[in-house]
PDB file of C-alpha atoms and ligand atoms in Angstrom:
ATOM      1  CA  MET A 225     -36.896-129.716  33.404  1.00  0.00           C
ATOM      2  CA  ALA A 226     -34.229-129.289  36.183  1.00  0.00           C
ATOM      3  CA  PRO A 227     -35.454-130.271  39.673  1.00  0.00           C
ATOM      4  CA  PRO A 228     -36.061-127.354  42.040  1.00  0.00           C
ATOM      5  CA  PRO A 229     -33.086-126.305  44.268  1.00  0.00           C
ATOM      6  CA  ASN A 230     -32.987-128.511  47.353  1.00  0.00           C
ATOM      7  CA  ILE A 231     -31.484-127.074  50.462  1.00  0.00           C
ATOM      8  CA  HIS A 232     -31.483-130.605  51.929  1.00  0.00           C
ATOM      9  CA  GLU A 233     -29.302-132.164  49.291  1.00  0.00           C
ATOM     10  CA  ARG A 234     -26.657-134.353  50.766  1.00  0.00           C
ATOM     11  CA  THR A 235     -23.181-135.218  49.523  1.00  0.00           C
ATOM     12  CA  TYR A 236     -20.614-137.608  50.749  1.00  0.00           C
ATOM     13  CA  ILE A 237     -17.101-136.066  51.299  1.00  0.00           C
ATOM     14  CA  MET A 238     -14.013-137.954  52.533  1.00  0.00           C
ATOM     15  CA  ALA A 239     -10.529-137.021  53.468  1.00  0.00           C
ATOM     16  CA  LYS A 240      -8.363-139.762  51.896  1.00  0.00           C
ATOM     17  CA  PRO A 241      -5.367-141.235  53.805  1.00  0.00           C
ATOM     18  CA  ASP A 242      -3.039-138.535  52.408  1.00  0.00           C
ATOM     19  CA  GLY A 243      -5.568-135.805  53.522  1.00  0.00           C
ATOM     20  CA  VAL A 244      -5.715-137.159  56.943  1.00  0.00           C
ATOM     21  CA  ASP A 245      -1.872-137.650  57.163  1.00  0.00           C
ATOM     22  CA  ARG A 246      -1.219-134.124  56.086  1.00  0.00           C
ATOM     23  CA  GLY A 247      -3.506-132.655  58.705  1.00  0.00           C
ATOM     24  CA  LEU A 248      -6.177-131.474  56.323  1.00  0.00           C
ATOM     25  CA  ILE A 249      -9.316-132.819  57.995  1.00  0.00           C
ATOM     26  CA  GLY A 250      -9.983-129.510  59.625  1.00  0.00           C
ATOM     27  CA  GLU A 251      -9.280-127.516  56.596  1.00  0.00           C
ATOM     28  CA  ILE A 252     -11.806-129.468  54.618  1.00  0.00           C
ATOM     29  CA  ILE A 253     -14.498-129.298  57.282  1.00  0.00           C
ATOM     30  CA  THR A 254     -13.819-125.472  57.774  1.00  0.00           C
ATOM     31  CA  ARG A 255     -14.276-124.854  54.035  1.00  0.00           C
ATOM     32  CA  PHE A 256     -17.602-126.588  53.820  1.00  0.00           C
ATOM     33  CA  GLU A 257     -18.773-125.086  57.154  1.00  0.00           C
ATOM     34  CA  LYS A 258     -17.841-121.558  56.150  1.00  0.00           C
ATOM     35  CA  ARG A 259     -19.517-122.023  52.793  1.00  0.00           C
ATOM     36  CA  GLY A 260     -22.850-122.697  54.731  1.00  0.00           C
ATOM     37  CA  PHE A 261     -23.105-126.434  54.571  1.00  0.00           C
ATOM     38  CA  LYS A 262     -24.274-128.382  57.563  1.00  0.00           C
ATOM     39  CA  LEU A 263     -22.190-131.337  58.805  1.00  0.00           C
ATOM     40  CA  ILE A 264     -24.765-134.211  59.458  1.00  0.00           C
ATOM     41  CA  ALA A 265     -22.309-137.122  59.942  1.00  0.00           C
ATOM     42  CA  ALA A 266     -18.562-137.631  60.499  1.00  0.00           C
ATOM     43  CA  LYS A 267     -16.150-140.326  61.549  1.00  0.00           C
ATOM     44  CA  LEU A 268     -12.596-141.813  61.004  1.00  0.00           C
ATOM     45  CA  ALA A 269     -12.586-145.191  59.370  1.00  0.00           C
ATOM     46  CA  LEU A 270     -10.178-147.941  58.239  1.00  0.00           C
ATOM     47  CA  PRO A 271     -12.212-149.450  55.405  1.00  0.00           C
ATOM     48  CA  THR A 272     -11.735-153.010  54.183  1.00  0.00           C
ATOM     49  CA  LYS A 273     -10.532-153.774  50.709  1.00  0.00           C
ATOM     50  CA  GLN A 274     -13.979-155.019  49.758  1.00  0.00           C
ATOM     51  CA  HIS A 275     -15.595-151.780  51.131  1.00  0.00           C
ATOM     52  CA  LEU A 276     -13.308-149.644  48.950  1.00  0.00           C
ATOM     53  CA  GLU A 277     -13.858-151.949  45.880  1.00  0.00           C
ATOM     54  CA  ASP A 278     -17.581-151.385  46.406  1.00  0.00           C
ATOM     55  CA  HIS A 279     -17.064-147.525  46.729  1.00  0.00           C
ATOM     56  CA  TYR A 280     -15.016-147.386  43.594  1.00  0.00           C
ATOM     57  CA  GLY A 281     -16.828-150.229  41.733  1.00  0.00           C
ATOM     58  CA  ASP A 282     -17.245-148.195  38.579  1.00  0.00           C
ATOM     59  CA  LEU A 283     -13.497-147.807  38.123  1.00  0.00           C
ATOM     60  CA  LYS A 284     -12.559-151.555  38.628  1.00  0.00           C
ATOM     61  CA  ASP A 285     -11.466-152.007  35.012  1.00  0.00           C
ATOM     62  CA  LYS A 286      -9.029-148.937  35.105  1.00  0.00           C
ATOM     63  CA  PRO A 287      -5.318-149.697  35.058  1.00  0.00           C
ATOM     64  CA  PHE A 288      -4.856-147.405  38.196  1.00  0.00           C
ATOM     65  CA  PHE A 289      -7.545-149.469  40.230  1.00  0.00           C
ATOM     66  CA  PRO A 290      -5.159-151.724  42.285  1.00  0.00           C
ATOM     67  CA  GLY A 291      -2.981-148.701  43.140  1.00  0.00           C
ATOM     68  CA  LEU A 292      -6.056-146.662  44.066  1.00  0.00           C
ATOM     69  CA  ILE A 293      -7.188-149.431  46.572  1.00  0.00           C
ATOM     70  CA  THR A 294      -3.626-149.624  48.000  1.00  0.00           C
ATOM     71  CA  TYR A 295      -3.561-145.898  48.413  1.00  0.00           C
ATOM     72  CA  MET A 296      -6.930-145.769  49.986  1.00  0.00           C
ATOM     73  CA  GLN A 297      -5.945-148.473  52.503  1.00  0.00           C
ATOM     74  CA  SER A 298      -2.705-146.835  53.436  1.00  0.00           C
ATOM     75  CA  GLY A 299      -4.188-145.171  56.526  1.00  0.00           C
ATOM     76  CA  PRO A 300      -7.459-143.880  57.949  1.00  0.00           C
ATOM     77  CA  VAL A 301      -9.980-141.982  55.998  1.00  0.00           C
ATOM     78  CA  PHE A 302     -12.284-139.240  57.485  1.00  0.00           C
ATOM     79  CA  CYS A 303     -15.903-139.687  56.319  1.00  0.00           C
ATOM     80  CA  MET A 304     -18.393-136.822  56.162  1.00  0.00           C
ATOM     81  CA  VAL A 305     -21.875-135.975  54.983  1.00  0.00           C
ATOM     82  CA  PHE A 306     -22.672-132.462  54.262  1.00  0.00           C
ATOM     83  CA  GLU A 307     -26.115-130.998  53.665  1.00  0.00           C
ATOM     84  CA  GLY A 308     -27.260-127.906  51.819  1.00  0.00           C
ATOM     85  CA  LEU A 309     -28.200-126.152  48.682  1.00  0.00           C
ATOM     86  CA  ASP A 310     -26.757-127.917  45.606  1.00  0.00           C
ATOM     87  CA  ALA A 311     -24.376-129.727  47.915  1.00  0.00           C
ATOM     88  CA  VAL A 312     -23.201-132.263  45.241  1.00  0.00           C
ATOM     89  CA  LYS A 313     -22.260-129.938  42.432  1.00  0.00           C
ATOM     90  CA  THR A 314     -20.968-127.282  44.727  1.00  0.00           C
ATOM     91  CA  GLY A 315     -18.961-129.841  46.772  1.00  0.00           C
ATOM     92  CA  ARG A 316     -17.231-131.000  43.584  1.00  0.00           C
ATOM     93  CA  ALA A 317     -16.483-127.432  42.603  1.00  0.00           C
ATOM     94  CA  MET A 318     -14.919-126.848  46.024  1.00  0.00           C
ATOM     95  CA  LEU A 319     -12.806-130.062  45.667  1.00  0.00           C
ATOM     96  CA  GLY A 320     -11.510-129.050  42.212  1.00  0.00           C
ATOM     97  CA  ALA A 321     -10.655-131.244  39.256  1.00  0.00           C
ATOM     98  CA  THR A 322      -9.644-134.854  39.746  1.00  0.00           C
ATOM     99  CA  ASN A 323      -6.140-134.035  38.610  1.00  0.00           C
ATOM    100  CA  PRO A 324      -4.809-131.456  40.988  1.00  0.00           C
ATOM    101  CA  LEU A 325      -2.571-130.059  38.240  1.00  0.00           C
ATOM    102  CA  THR A 326      -5.646-128.860  36.407  1.00  0.00           C
ATOM    103  CA  SER A 327      -7.574-127.844  39.691  1.00  0.00           C
ATOM    104  CA  GLN A 328      -8.056-124.139  40.051  1.00  0.00           C
ATOM    105  CA  PRO A 329      -6.248-122.465  42.824  1.00  0.00           C
ATOM    106  CA  GLY A 330      -8.807-121.749  45.641  1.00  0.00           C
ATOM    107  CA  THR A 331     -10.100-125.292  45.356  1.00  0.00           C
ATOM    108  CA  ILE A 332      -9.106-127.891  47.949  1.00  0.00           C
ATOM    109  CA  ARG A 333      -7.079-130.013  45.415  1.00  0.00           C
ATOM    110  CA  GLY A 334      -5.813-126.895  43.700  1.00  0.00           C
ATOM    111  CA  ASP A 335      -4.414-125.452  46.973  1.00  0.00           C
ATOM    112  CA  TYR A 336      -3.067-128.750  48.676  1.00  0.00           C
ATOM    113  CA  ALA A 337      -2.251-131.373  46.122  1.00  0.00           C
ATOM    114  CA  LEU A 338      -0.159-132.161  42.888  1.00  0.00           C
ATOM    115  CA  ALA A 339      -0.668-135.761  41.895  1.00  0.00           C
ATOM    116  CA  VAL A 340      -3.877-137.412  40.649  1.00  0.00           C
ATOM    117  CA  GLY A 341      -3.106-140.503  42.677  1.00  0.00           C
ATOM    118  CA  ARG A 342      -2.748-138.327  45.895  1.00  0.00           C
ATOM    119  CA  ASN A 343      -5.515-135.886  45.596  1.00  0.00           C
ATOM    120  CA  ILE A 344      -6.447-135.846  49.382  1.00  0.00           C
ATOM    121  CA  CYS A 345     -10.324-135.806  49.123  1.00  0.00           C
ATOM    122  CA  HIS A 346     -13.328-137.558  47.568  1.00  0.00           C
ATOM    123  CA  GLY A 347     -16.787-135.900  46.753  1.00  0.00           C
ATOM    124  CA  SER A 348     -19.799-137.541  45.277  1.00  0.00           C
ATOM    125  CA  ASP A 349     -20.411-136.871  41.599  1.00  0.00           C
ATOM    126  CA  SER A 350     -24.173-137.036  41.456  1.00  0.00           C
ATOM    127  CA  VAL A 351     -27.189-136.985  43.742  1.00  0.00           C
ATOM    128  CA  GLU A 352     -27.822-140.625  43.069  1.00  0.00           C
ATOM    129  CA  ASN A 353     -24.258-141.605  43.754  1.00  0.00           C
ATOM    130  CA  ALA A 354     -24.146-139.490  46.874  1.00  0.00           C
ATOM    131  CA  GLU A 355     -27.191-141.363  48.306  1.00  0.00           C
ATOM    132  CA  LYS A 356     -25.490-144.693  47.524  1.00  0.00           C
ATOM    133  CA  GLU A 357     -22.157-143.676  49.082  1.00  0.00           C
ATOM    134  CA  ILE A 358     -23.934-142.238  52.247  1.00  0.00           C
ATOM    135  CA  LYS A 359     -25.714-145.707  52.643  1.00  0.00           C
ATOM    136  CA  LEU A 360     -22.365-147.522  52.127  1.00  0.00           C
ATOM    137  CA  TRP A 361     -20.308-145.302  54.480  1.00  0.00           C
ATOM    138  CA  PHE A 362     -23.015-144.395  57.125  1.00  0.00           C
ATOM    139  CA  PRO A 363     -25.362-147.461  57.408  1.00  0.00           C
ATOM    140  CA  GLU A 364     -26.153-146.003  60.783  1.00  0.00           C
ATOM    141  CA  GLY A 365     -27.653-142.986  59.128  1.00  0.00           C
ATOM    142  CA  THR A 366     -27.069-139.166  59.414  1.00  0.00           C
ATOM    143  CA  LEU A 367     -28.377-136.551  61.899  1.00  0.00           C
ATOM    144  CA  GLN A 368     -31.225-134.151  61.534  1.00  0.00           C
ATOM    145  CA  TYR A 369     -30.899-130.759  63.278  1.00  0.00           C
ATOM    146  CA  GLN A 370     -31.437-127.134  62.533  1.00  0.00           C
ATOM    147  CA  LEU A 371     -28.590-124.508  62.233  1.00  0.00           C
ATOM    148  CA  SER A 372     -29.706-121.405  64.045  1.00  0.00           C
ATOM    149  CA  GLN A 373     -28.093-119.478  61.256  1.00  0.00           C
ATOM    150  CA  ALA A 374     -30.215-121.076  58.521  1.00  0.00           C
ATOM    151  CA  SER A 375     -32.136-117.858  57.890  1.00  0.00           C
ATOM    152  CA  MET A 376     -28.798-116.110  57.364  1.00  0.00           C
ATOM    153  CA  ILE A 377     -27.670-118.706  54.860  1.00  0.00           C
ATOM    154  CA  TYR A 378     -30.915-119.189  52.862  1.00  0.00           C
ATOM    155  CA  GLU A 379     -33.584-116.560  51.702  1.00  0.00           C
TER     156      GLU A 379
HETATM  157  P1  GDP B 245     -12.967-138.162  41.395  1.00  0.00           P
HETATM  158  O1  GDP B 245     -14.484-138.396  41.351  1.00  0.00           O
HETATM  159  O2  GDP B 245     -12.587-136.748  41.036  1.00  0.00           O
HETATM  160  O3  GDP B 245     -12.314-138.546  42.704  1.00  0.00           O
HETATM  161  O4  GDP B 245     -12.430-138.953  40.172  1.00  0.00           O
HETATM  162  P2  GDP B 245     -12.736-140.442  39.621  1.00  0.00           P
HETATM  163  O5  GDP B 245     -13.940-140.970  40.284  1.00  0.00           O
HETATM  164  O6  GDP B 245     -12.562-140.500  38.190  1.00  0.00           O
HETATM  165  O7  GDP B 245     -11.494-141.357  40.277  1.00  0.00           O
HETATM  166  C1  GDP B 245     -11.492-141.695  41.600  1.00  0.00           C
HETATM  167  C2  GDP B 245     -10.035-141.524  42.160  1.00  0.00           C
HETATM  168  O8  GDP B 245      -9.230-142.448  41.458  1.00  0.00           O
HETATM  169  C3  GDP B 245      -9.498-140.149  41.916  1.00  0.00           C
HETATM  170  O9  GDP B 245      -9.861-139.179  42.893  1.00  0.00           O
HETATM  171  C4  GDP B 245      -8.025-140.438  41.940  1.00  0.00           C
HETATM  172  O10 GDP B 245      -7.574-140.571  43.356  1.00  0.00           O
HETATM  173  C5  GDP B 245      -7.964-141.749  41.251  1.00  0.00           C
HETATM  174  N1  GDP B 245      -7.597-141.644  39.908  1.00  0.00           N
HETATM  175  C6  GDP B 245      -8.474-141.221  38.880  1.00  0.00           C
HETATM  176  N2  GDP B 245      -7.854-141.080  37.663  1.00  0.00           N
HETATM  177  C7  GDP B 245      -6.508-141.608  37.899  1.00  0.00           C
HETATM  178  C8  GDP B 245      -5.359-141.774  37.116  1.00  0.00           C
HETATM  179  O11 GDP B 245      -5.409-141.568  35.880  1.00  0.00           O
HETATM  180  N3  GDP B 245      -4.263-142.243  37.796  1.00  0.00           N
HETATM  181  C9  GDP B 245      -4.174-142.498  39.092  1.00  0.00           C
HETATM  182  N4  GDP B 245      -3.081-143.038  39.627  1.00  0.00           N
HETATM  183  N5  GDP B 245      -5.257-142.346  39.896  1.00  0.00           N
HETATM  184  C10 GDP B 245      -6.456-141.841  39.310  1.00  0.00           C
HETATM  185 MG1   MG B 246     -15.550-140.098  41.362  1.00  0.00          MG
END
């Protein structure tokens, strides 16, 4: 049986170096805010190679892995955690397909990117991985607070 909908589900979203360089941090935040998600952590970071290898550990045998790490170290990233109903799956839908050429228009990648190796944003792919990624990128933890509009977002 599927678990009940969780309005406190958390997902890790990150503007990659190309997203930061192209001035898309605000756009990404705006889309998640307008959808109804609550920002509960955010910061700029210059991750080490080891940190990125941990983040992308499941891809270490892929031929594009070295290039991916170089790309991810080419400038600052902007790290975010959003909370809300079905945040992981909905967050992935808002990002669009991994390869921007197949991302639907209206998604972040489908509106702002062309190349799979420059796809401007990251989003967790499962609740379990989201929790791992939040621990990795925000060992200091996330914030708890109420949105005054919560009753206008949720029944
Ligand atoms: P995501 O979860 O949609 O980000 O996709 P993956 O977890 O499969 O891959 C992580 C990241 O690696 C992607 O967002 C791309 O930046 C990069 N990547 C994935 N597949 C390819 C590929 O075939 N070629 C290149 N150059 N990069 C890739
Ligand atoms: Mg992934």
